[in-house]
XYZ file of C-alpha atoms in Angstrom:
563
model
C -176.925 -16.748 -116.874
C -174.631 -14.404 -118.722
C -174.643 -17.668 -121.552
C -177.832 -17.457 -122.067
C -178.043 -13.770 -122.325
C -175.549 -13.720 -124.862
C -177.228 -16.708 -126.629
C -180.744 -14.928 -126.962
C -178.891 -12.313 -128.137
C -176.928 -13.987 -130.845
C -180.002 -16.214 -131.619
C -182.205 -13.165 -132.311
C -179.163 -11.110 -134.459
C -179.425 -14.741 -136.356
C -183.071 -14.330 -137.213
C -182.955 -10.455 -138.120
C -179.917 -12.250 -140.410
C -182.441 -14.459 -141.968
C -185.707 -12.165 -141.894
C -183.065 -9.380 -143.798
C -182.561 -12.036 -146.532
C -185.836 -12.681 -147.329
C -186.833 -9.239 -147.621
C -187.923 -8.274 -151.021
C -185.936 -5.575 -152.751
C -188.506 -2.337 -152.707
C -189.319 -0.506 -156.053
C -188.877 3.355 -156.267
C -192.786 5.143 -156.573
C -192.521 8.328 -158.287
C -193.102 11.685 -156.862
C -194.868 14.401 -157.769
C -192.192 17.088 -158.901
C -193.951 20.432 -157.668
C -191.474 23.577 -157.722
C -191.998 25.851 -155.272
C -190.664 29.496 -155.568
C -190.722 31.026 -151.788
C -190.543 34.894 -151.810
C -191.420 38.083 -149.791
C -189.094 35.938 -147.377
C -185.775 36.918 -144.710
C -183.637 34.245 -146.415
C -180.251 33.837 -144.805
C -178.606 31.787 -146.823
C -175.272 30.303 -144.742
C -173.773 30.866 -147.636
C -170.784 33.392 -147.421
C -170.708 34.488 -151.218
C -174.640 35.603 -150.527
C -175.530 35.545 -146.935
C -178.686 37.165 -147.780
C -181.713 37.087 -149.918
C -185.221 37.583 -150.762
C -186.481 34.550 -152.476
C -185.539 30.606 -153.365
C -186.732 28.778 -155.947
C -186.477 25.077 -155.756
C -187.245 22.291 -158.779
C -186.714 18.992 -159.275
C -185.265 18.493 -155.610
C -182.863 20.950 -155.616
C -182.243 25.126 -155.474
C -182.206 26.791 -158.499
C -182.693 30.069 -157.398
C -181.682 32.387 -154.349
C -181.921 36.097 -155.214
C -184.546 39.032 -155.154
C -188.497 38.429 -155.144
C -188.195 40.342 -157.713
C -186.358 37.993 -159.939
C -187.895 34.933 -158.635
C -191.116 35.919 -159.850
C -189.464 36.684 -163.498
C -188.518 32.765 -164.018
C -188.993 30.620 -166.631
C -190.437 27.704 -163.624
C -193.677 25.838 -165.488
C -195.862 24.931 -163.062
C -194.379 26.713 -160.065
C -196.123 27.280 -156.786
C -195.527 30.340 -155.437
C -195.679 31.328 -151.761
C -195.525 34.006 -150.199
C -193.951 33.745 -147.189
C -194.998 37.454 -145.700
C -191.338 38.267 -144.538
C -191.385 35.229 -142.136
C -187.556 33.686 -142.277
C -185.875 31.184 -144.312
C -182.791 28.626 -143.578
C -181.315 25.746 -144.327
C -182.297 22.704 -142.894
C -180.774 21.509 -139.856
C -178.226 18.455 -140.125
C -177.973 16.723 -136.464
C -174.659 15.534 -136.513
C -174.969 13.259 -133.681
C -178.318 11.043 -133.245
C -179.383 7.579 -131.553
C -183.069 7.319 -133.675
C -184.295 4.034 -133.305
C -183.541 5.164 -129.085
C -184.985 8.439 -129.836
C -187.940 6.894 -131.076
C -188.253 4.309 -128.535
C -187.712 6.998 -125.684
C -191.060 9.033 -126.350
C -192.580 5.483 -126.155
C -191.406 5.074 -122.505
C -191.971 6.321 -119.180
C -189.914 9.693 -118.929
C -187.884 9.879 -115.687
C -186.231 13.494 -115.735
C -186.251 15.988 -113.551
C -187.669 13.118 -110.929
C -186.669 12.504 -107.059
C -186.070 8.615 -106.860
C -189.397 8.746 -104.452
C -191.554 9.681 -107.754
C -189.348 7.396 -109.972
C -190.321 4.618 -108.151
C -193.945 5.495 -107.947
C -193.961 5.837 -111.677
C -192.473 1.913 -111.762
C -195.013 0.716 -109.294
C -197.790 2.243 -111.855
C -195.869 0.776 -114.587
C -195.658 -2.553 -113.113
C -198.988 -2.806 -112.051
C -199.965 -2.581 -115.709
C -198.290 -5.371 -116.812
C -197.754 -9.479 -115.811
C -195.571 -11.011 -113.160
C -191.834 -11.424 -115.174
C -192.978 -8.488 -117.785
C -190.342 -6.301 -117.988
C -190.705 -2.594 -116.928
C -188.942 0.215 -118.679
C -187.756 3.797 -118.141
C -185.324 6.403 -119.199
C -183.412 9.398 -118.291
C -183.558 9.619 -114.554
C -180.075 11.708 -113.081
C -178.230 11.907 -110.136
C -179.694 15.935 -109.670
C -182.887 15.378 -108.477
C -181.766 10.962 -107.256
C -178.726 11.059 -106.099
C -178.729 7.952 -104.525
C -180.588 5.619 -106.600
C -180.803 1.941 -104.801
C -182.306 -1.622 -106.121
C -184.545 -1.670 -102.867
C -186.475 1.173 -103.864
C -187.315 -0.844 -107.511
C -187.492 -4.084 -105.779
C -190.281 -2.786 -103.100
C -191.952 -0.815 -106.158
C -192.016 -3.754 -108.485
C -191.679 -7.073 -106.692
C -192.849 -9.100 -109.353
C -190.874 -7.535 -112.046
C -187.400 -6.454 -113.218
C -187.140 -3.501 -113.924
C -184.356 -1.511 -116.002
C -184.247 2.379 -116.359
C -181.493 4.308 -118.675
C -179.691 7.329 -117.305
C -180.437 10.299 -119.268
C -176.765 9.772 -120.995
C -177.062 6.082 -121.409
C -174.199 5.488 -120.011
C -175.328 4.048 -116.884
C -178.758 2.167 -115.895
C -180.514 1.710 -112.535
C -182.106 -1.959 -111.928
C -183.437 -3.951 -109.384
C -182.716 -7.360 -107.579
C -184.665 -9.282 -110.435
C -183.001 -7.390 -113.485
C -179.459 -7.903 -112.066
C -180.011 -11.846 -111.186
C -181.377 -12.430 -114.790
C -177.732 -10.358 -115.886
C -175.987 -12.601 -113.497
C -174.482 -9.681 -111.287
C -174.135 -10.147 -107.736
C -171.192 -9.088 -105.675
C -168.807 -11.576 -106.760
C -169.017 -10.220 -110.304
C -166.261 -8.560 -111.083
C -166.554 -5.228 -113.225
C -166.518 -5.661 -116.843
C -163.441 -3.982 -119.092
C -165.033 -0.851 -119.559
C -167.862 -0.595 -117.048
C -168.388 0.097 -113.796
C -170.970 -2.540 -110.928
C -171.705 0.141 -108.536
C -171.504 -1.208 -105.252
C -172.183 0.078 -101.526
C -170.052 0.130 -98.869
C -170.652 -3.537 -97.782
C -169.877 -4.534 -101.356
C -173.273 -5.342 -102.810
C -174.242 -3.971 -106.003
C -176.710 -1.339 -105.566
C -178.379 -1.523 -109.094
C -176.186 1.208 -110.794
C -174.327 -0.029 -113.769
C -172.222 1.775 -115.778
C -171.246 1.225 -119.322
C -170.779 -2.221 -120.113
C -171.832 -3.440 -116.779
C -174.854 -2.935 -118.338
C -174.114 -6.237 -120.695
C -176.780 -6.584 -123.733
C -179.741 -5.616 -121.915
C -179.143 -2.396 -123.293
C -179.994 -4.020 -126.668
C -182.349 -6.316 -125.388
C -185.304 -3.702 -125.945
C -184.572 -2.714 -129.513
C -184.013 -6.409 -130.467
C -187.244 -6.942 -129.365
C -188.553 -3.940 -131.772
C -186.880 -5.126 -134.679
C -188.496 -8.383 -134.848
C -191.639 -6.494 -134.560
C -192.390 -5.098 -137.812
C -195.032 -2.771 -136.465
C -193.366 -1.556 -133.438
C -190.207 -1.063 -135.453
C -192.169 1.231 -137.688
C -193.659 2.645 -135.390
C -190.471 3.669 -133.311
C -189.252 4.986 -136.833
C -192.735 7.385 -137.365
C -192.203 8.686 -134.168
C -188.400 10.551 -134.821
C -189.294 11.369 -138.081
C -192.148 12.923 -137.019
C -190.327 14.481 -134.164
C -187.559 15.404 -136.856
C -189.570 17.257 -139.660
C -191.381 18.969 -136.888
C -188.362 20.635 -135.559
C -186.907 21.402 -139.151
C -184.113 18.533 -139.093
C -183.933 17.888 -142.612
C -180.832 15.576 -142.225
C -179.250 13.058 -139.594
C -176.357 11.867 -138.846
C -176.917 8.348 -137.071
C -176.218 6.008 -134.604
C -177.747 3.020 -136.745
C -175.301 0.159 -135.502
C -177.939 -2.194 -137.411
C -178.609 -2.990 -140.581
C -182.726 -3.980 -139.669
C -183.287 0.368 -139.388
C -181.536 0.644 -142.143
C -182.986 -1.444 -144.224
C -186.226 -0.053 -142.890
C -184.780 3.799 -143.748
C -184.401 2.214 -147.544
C -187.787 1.180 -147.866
C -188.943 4.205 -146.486
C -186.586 5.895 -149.343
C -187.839 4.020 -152.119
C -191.748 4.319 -151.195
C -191.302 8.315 -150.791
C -192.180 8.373 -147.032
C -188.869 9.428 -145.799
C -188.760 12.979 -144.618
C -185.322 12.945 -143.020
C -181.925 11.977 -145.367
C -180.059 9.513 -142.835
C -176.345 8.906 -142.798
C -175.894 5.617 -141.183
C -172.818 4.619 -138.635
C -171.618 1.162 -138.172
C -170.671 -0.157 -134.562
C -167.036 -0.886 -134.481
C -165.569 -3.403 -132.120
C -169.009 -5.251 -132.418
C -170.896 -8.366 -134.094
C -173.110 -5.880 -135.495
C -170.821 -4.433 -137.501
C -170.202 -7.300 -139.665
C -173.860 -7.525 -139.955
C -173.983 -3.892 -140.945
C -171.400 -4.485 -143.599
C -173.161 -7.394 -145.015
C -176.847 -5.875 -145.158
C -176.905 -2.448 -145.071
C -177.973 -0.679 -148.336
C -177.593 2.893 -149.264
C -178.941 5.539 -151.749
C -177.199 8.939 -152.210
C -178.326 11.863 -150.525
C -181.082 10.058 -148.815
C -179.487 6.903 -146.614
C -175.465 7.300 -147.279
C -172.820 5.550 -144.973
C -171.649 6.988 -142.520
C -168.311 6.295 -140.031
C -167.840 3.579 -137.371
C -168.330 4.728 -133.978
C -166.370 3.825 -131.308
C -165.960 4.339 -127.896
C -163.259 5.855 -126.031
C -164.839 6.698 -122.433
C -167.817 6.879 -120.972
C -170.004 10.422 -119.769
C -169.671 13.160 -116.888
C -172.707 12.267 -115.308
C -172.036 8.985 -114.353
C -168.137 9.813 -113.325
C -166.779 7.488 -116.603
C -165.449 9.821 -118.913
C -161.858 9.682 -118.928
C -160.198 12.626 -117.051
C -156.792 13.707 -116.780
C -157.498 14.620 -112.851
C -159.957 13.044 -110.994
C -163.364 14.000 -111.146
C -164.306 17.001 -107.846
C -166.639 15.019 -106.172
C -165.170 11.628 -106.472
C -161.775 11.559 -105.664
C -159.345 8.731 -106.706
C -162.142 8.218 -110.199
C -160.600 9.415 -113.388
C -163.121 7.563 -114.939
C -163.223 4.398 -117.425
C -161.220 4.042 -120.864
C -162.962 1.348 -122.768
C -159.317 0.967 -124.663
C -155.552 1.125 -123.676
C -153.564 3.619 -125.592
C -152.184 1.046 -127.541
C -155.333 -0.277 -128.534
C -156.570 2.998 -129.629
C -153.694 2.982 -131.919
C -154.227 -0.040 -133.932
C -157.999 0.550 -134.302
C -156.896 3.681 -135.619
C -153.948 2.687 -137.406
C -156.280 -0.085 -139.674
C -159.276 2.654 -140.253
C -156.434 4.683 -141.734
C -154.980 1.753 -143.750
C -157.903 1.322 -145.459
C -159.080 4.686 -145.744
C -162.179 4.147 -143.406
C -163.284 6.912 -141.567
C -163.834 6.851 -137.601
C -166.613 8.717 -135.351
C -164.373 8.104 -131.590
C -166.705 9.329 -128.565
C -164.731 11.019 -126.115
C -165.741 13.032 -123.127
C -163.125 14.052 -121.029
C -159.327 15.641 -121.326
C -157.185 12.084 -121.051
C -159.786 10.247 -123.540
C -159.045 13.295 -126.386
C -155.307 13.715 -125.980
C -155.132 9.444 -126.404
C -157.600 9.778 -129.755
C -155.207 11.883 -131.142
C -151.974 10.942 -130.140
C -153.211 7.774 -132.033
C -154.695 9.998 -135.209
C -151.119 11.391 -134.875
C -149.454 8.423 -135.224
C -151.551 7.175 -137.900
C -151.361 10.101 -139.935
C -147.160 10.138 -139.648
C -147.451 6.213 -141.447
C -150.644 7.282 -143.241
C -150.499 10.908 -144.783
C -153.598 10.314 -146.471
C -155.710 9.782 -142.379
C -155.570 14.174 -142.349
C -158.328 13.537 -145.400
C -160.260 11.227 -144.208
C -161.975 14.130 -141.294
C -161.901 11.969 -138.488
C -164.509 13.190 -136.099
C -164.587 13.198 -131.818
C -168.080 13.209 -130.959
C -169.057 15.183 -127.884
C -165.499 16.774 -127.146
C -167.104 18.723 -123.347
C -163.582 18.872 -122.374
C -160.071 19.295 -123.293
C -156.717 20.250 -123.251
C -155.848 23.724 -125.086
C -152.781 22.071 -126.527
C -154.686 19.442 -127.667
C -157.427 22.378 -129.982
C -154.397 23.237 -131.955
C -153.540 19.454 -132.702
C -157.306 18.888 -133.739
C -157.169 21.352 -136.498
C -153.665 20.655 -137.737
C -154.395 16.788 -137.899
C -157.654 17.413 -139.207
C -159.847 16.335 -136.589
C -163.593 17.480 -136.825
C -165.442 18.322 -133.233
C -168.865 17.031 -133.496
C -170.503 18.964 -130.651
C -173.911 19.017 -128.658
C -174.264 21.921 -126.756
C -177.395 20.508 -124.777
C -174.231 19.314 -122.427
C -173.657 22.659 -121.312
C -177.124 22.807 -119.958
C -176.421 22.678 -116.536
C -173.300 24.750 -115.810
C -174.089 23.619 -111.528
C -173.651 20.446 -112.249
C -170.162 20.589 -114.479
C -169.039 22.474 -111.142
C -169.989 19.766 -108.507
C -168.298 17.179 -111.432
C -164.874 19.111 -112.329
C -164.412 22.024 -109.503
C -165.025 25.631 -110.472
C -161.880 26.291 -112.148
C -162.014 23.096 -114.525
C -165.661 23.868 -115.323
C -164.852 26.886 -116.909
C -162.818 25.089 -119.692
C -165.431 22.929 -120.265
C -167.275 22.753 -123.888
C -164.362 25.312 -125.634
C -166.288 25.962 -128.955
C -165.667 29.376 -129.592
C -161.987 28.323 -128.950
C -162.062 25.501 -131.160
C -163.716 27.971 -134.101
C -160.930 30.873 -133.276
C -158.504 28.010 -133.670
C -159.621 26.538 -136.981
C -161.022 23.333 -135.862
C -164.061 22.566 -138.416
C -167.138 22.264 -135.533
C -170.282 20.525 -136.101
C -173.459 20.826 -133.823
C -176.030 17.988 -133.262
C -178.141 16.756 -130.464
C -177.414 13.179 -129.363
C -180.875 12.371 -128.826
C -182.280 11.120 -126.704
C -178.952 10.708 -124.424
C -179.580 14.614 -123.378
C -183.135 14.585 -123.350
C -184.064 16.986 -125.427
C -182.650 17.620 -129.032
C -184.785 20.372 -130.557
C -182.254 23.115 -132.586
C -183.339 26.234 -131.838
C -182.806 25.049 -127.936
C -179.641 23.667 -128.825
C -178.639 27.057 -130.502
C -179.964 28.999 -127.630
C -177.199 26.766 -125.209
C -174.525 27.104 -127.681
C -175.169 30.777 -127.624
C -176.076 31.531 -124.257
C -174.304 28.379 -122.237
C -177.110 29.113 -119.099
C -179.934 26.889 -118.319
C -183.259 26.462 -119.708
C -184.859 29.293 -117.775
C -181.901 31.694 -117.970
C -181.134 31.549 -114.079
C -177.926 30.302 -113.824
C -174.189 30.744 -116.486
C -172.701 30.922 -117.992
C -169.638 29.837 -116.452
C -167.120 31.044 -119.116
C -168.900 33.758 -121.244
C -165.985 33.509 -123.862
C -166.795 29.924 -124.868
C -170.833 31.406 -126.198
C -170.928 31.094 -129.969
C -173.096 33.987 -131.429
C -176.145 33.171 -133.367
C -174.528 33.317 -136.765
C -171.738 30.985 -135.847
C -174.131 28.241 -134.368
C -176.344 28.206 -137.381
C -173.320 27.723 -139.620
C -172.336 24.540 -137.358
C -175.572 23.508 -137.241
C -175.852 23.280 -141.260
C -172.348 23.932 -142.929
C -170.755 22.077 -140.352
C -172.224 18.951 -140.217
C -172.575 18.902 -144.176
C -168.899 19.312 -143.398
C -168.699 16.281 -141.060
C -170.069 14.074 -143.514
C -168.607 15.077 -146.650
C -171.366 16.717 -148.212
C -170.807 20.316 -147.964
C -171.147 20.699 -151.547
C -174.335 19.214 -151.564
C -176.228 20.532 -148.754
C -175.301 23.096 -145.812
C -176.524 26.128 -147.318
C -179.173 27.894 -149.759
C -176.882 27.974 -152.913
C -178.420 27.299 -156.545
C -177.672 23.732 -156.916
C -178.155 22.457 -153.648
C -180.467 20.063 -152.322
C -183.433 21.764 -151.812
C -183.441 21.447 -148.140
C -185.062 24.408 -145.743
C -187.045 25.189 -142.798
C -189.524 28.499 -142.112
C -189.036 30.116 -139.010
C -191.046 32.601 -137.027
C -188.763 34.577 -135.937
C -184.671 35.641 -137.527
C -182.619 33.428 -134.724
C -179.756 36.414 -135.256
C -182.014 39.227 -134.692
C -183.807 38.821 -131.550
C -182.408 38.158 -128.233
C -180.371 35.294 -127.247
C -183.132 34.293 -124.702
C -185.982 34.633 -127.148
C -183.840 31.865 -129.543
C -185.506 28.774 -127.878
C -189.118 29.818 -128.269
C -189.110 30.275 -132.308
C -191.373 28.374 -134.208
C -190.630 25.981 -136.947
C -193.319 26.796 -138.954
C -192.545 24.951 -142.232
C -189.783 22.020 -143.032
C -189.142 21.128 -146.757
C -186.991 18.205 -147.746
C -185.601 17.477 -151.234
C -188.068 19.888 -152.403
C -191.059 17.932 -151.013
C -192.984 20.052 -148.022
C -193.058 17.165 -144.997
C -194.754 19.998 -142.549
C -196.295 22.548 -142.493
C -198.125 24.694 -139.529
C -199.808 26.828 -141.760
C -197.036 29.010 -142.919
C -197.158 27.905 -146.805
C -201.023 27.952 -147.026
């Protein structure tokens, strides 16, 4: 069975192969060049040499003024639209240094599972099955262990009978499927567990449905190969996050593309004048894809650059596989699941630094951190040249302190989504009170010199607006304020997320020259708010309104604001 899984797999990679090579090459349509010159505004700038400012002028797809109304109103701009923007606030866009799009896409296509008991989860699959024919596939995402705790096949397999059915974890890094889903992946409990993953079993030793990681196999991947041999739903997946994107003022992504079919599709998008978002596009490393991805990918600076390859070091808290020094509170004996040895961390990152290629490691937990960079360490000792290259660690929730002063003297960007810290109960039943506390240690990380970047992961944490994001980062409690923060010293302050947010992840990617802040000569990237995020309440940060996005100089949306 597993053959054949990995056969359709490899037989439908061929034919993206094949459909990418017959592809036509697209042909740039021009665009309109309006300049805009935005006044009567609350401009703040993230730009240290002029936090603050009036008015910005943009031509031409880029700044070439920040200053005074005043002066704005003086230039030489032919053409110019000006808008008054009645004193509402102006920053730069937001750059989400850690996104999954073609998943975020698909995600607000599918059934969504939080905040569900596994009693309503599976009346949501019987609904879903009943919609669709005997061997159909059903689909869900972002159920957790909160509010199903115990999630078991035989709840599916009553629910669905007819159907297998396979439903991401809100971290996808763990699915929950039934009797039919795990035959067709050839699990049953003589499979052992995969290098890497984890075949949840009960206590007589059957699988109950839970798999974790690469137990998972390509059925993961099954779903999106499916949408990119479908030209329409592909597109359509696409629409969706960029929609989603320019509504929320995310002017630039940093992306999980693995594929070269999105970005291809990202390209075309470019070169017709449709894309909103600029897109920096990751290889998988470790992966079939990623030849494929070096082969077809194609790339036009600043809207769809390359990006690093992403790997894997560990897996996620929720699902007990991120790679712990000490065993995780509620589950003792787990330490979680490396997906490499030490030494095998080495010489992956011993040949990115030989040839200068830059690396995007996930890691989680304390042991998976300290083993990224002992291995950055020893490749930078034989490699002086790795300290350059800003080798990122993508989620970094938490860490050894010792290990914060080797990230910034190595180099080491922490690419950070504080959506994580969302739910300070649940870090507590996962790590123990005490460890909880050192959890997510970005003000540390900033006191210590460590550049910081701030992104989402969508759709892994469910929801990746900014201003939400911010509102975490600043006030690490939940959504409705109730409960945290654990570890008030860890709480950025407005200012200092914003600069992450934008500055940061321009940083991450090499392109804080180019974008980041509102500086004359800049691309002329920038979002309207309702509200100044640094003068209101910490509380009140969530519920501002993006009220206007503007990308390369182009408005993408508007609510009304630049009327």
């Amino acid at each position: 069975m597993k053959k054949k899984i990995a056969l359709g797999v490899a037989g439908a990679l061929a034919l993206i192969v094949i459909v990418l090579m017959l592809l036509p090459g697209p042909s740039r349509k021009g665009l309109p060049e309006q300049a805009y010159i935005f006044h009567n505004a609350n401009v703040i700038t993230v730009d240290a040499k002029n936090p603050r400012a009036e008015a910005v002028a943009v031509a031409g797809g880029k700044i070439v003024f920040v200053g005074s109304s005043k002066d704005a109103l003086a230039l030489a701009l032919p053409g110019a639209k000006k808008i008054d923007l009645k004193g509402k606030t102006v920053i730069p866009g937001f750059n989400d240094n850690h996104a999954h799009t073609l998943a975020a896409g698909n995600f607000y296509l599918q059934p969504l599972l939080w905040g569900k008991t596994c009693e309503e989860i599976a009346a949501v699959v019987k609904a879903e099955a009943a919609k669709k024919k005997p061997g159909e596939l059903v689909l869900g995402n972002s159920w957790d262990y909160d509010k199903c705790p115990k999630p078991d096949k035989a709840l599916l397999d009553a629910a669905a009978p007819d159907n297998p059915v396979f439903l991401m974890q809100y971290s996808g890094h763990a699915a929950w499927a039934n009797s039919k889903k795990l035959k067709d992946l050839g699990i049953d409990r003589n499979t052992p567990d995969p290098k890497g993953g984890q075949i949840v079993r009960n206590e007589k030793g059957e699988p109950t449905g839970v798999l974790r990681d690469e137990a998972m196999g390509s059925s993961a991947y099954g779903d999106f190969l499916k949408a990119l041999l479908s030209d329409e739903r592909h597109r359509a997946i696409i629409d969706k996050a960029l929609q989603l994107y320019r509504e929320n003022g995310i002017t630039s992504v940093q992306d999980n593309t693995w594929e070269p079919f999105t970005n291809r599709l990202l390209y075309r998008y470019d070169f017709a004048g449709t894309l909103t978002t600029r897109f920096d596009c990751w290889a998988q490393g470790d992966s079939v894809l990623h030849t494929l991805f070096n082969w077809f990918a194609k790339f036009d600076d600043p809207w769809v650059t390359r990006g690093p390859v992403k790997y894997f070091s560990d897996g996620a808290f929720s699902t007990r596989t991120g790679w712990l020094t000490a065993p995780y509170a509620d589950e003792p004996g787990n330490y979680g699941s490396p997906r490499y040895t030490p030494e095998e961390l080495t010489k992956i990152i011993m040949d990115a630094a030989a040839t200068k290629t830059r690396l995007a490691f996930h890691a989680i937990g304390d042991r998976a951190i300290t083993e990224v960079l002992n291995a950055i360490e020893k490749a930078q000792e034989k490699y002086p040249w790795t300290k350059d290259l800003r080798m990122r660690i993508e989620h970094v929730q938490i860490m050894k302190p010792a290990d914060i002063e080797r990230m910034k003297r190595l180099g080491v960007v922490a690419c950070v989504q504080p959506f994580a810290a969302c739910n300070p109960e649940k870090d507590v039943k996962l790590l123990g009170q005490a460890r909880a506390r050192t959890a997510y240690p970005y003000k540390s990380m900033l006191a210590a010199g460590v550049p910081v970047a701030i992104g989402s992961d969508a759709p892994a944490e469910v929801d990746f607006q900014p201003l939400l994001n911010i509102y975490y980062a600043v006030t690490r409690k939940t959504k409705d304020g109730a409960v945290g923060p654990l570890n008030a010293a860890e709480c950025l302050t407005p200012e200092e997320a914003l600069y992450c947010y934008t500055m940061g992840s321009a940083y991450a990617q090499f392109m804080e020259n180019e974008k980041g802040s509102l500086t004359k000569g800049k691309l002329a990237d920038l979002v309207v708010l309702s509200k100044d995020l640094t003068r209101v309440a910490p509380n009140e940060i969530k519920g501002i309104e993006v009220l206007a996005t503007v990308t390369g100089g182009r408005i993408v949306y508007d609510k009304g604001a630049l009327q």
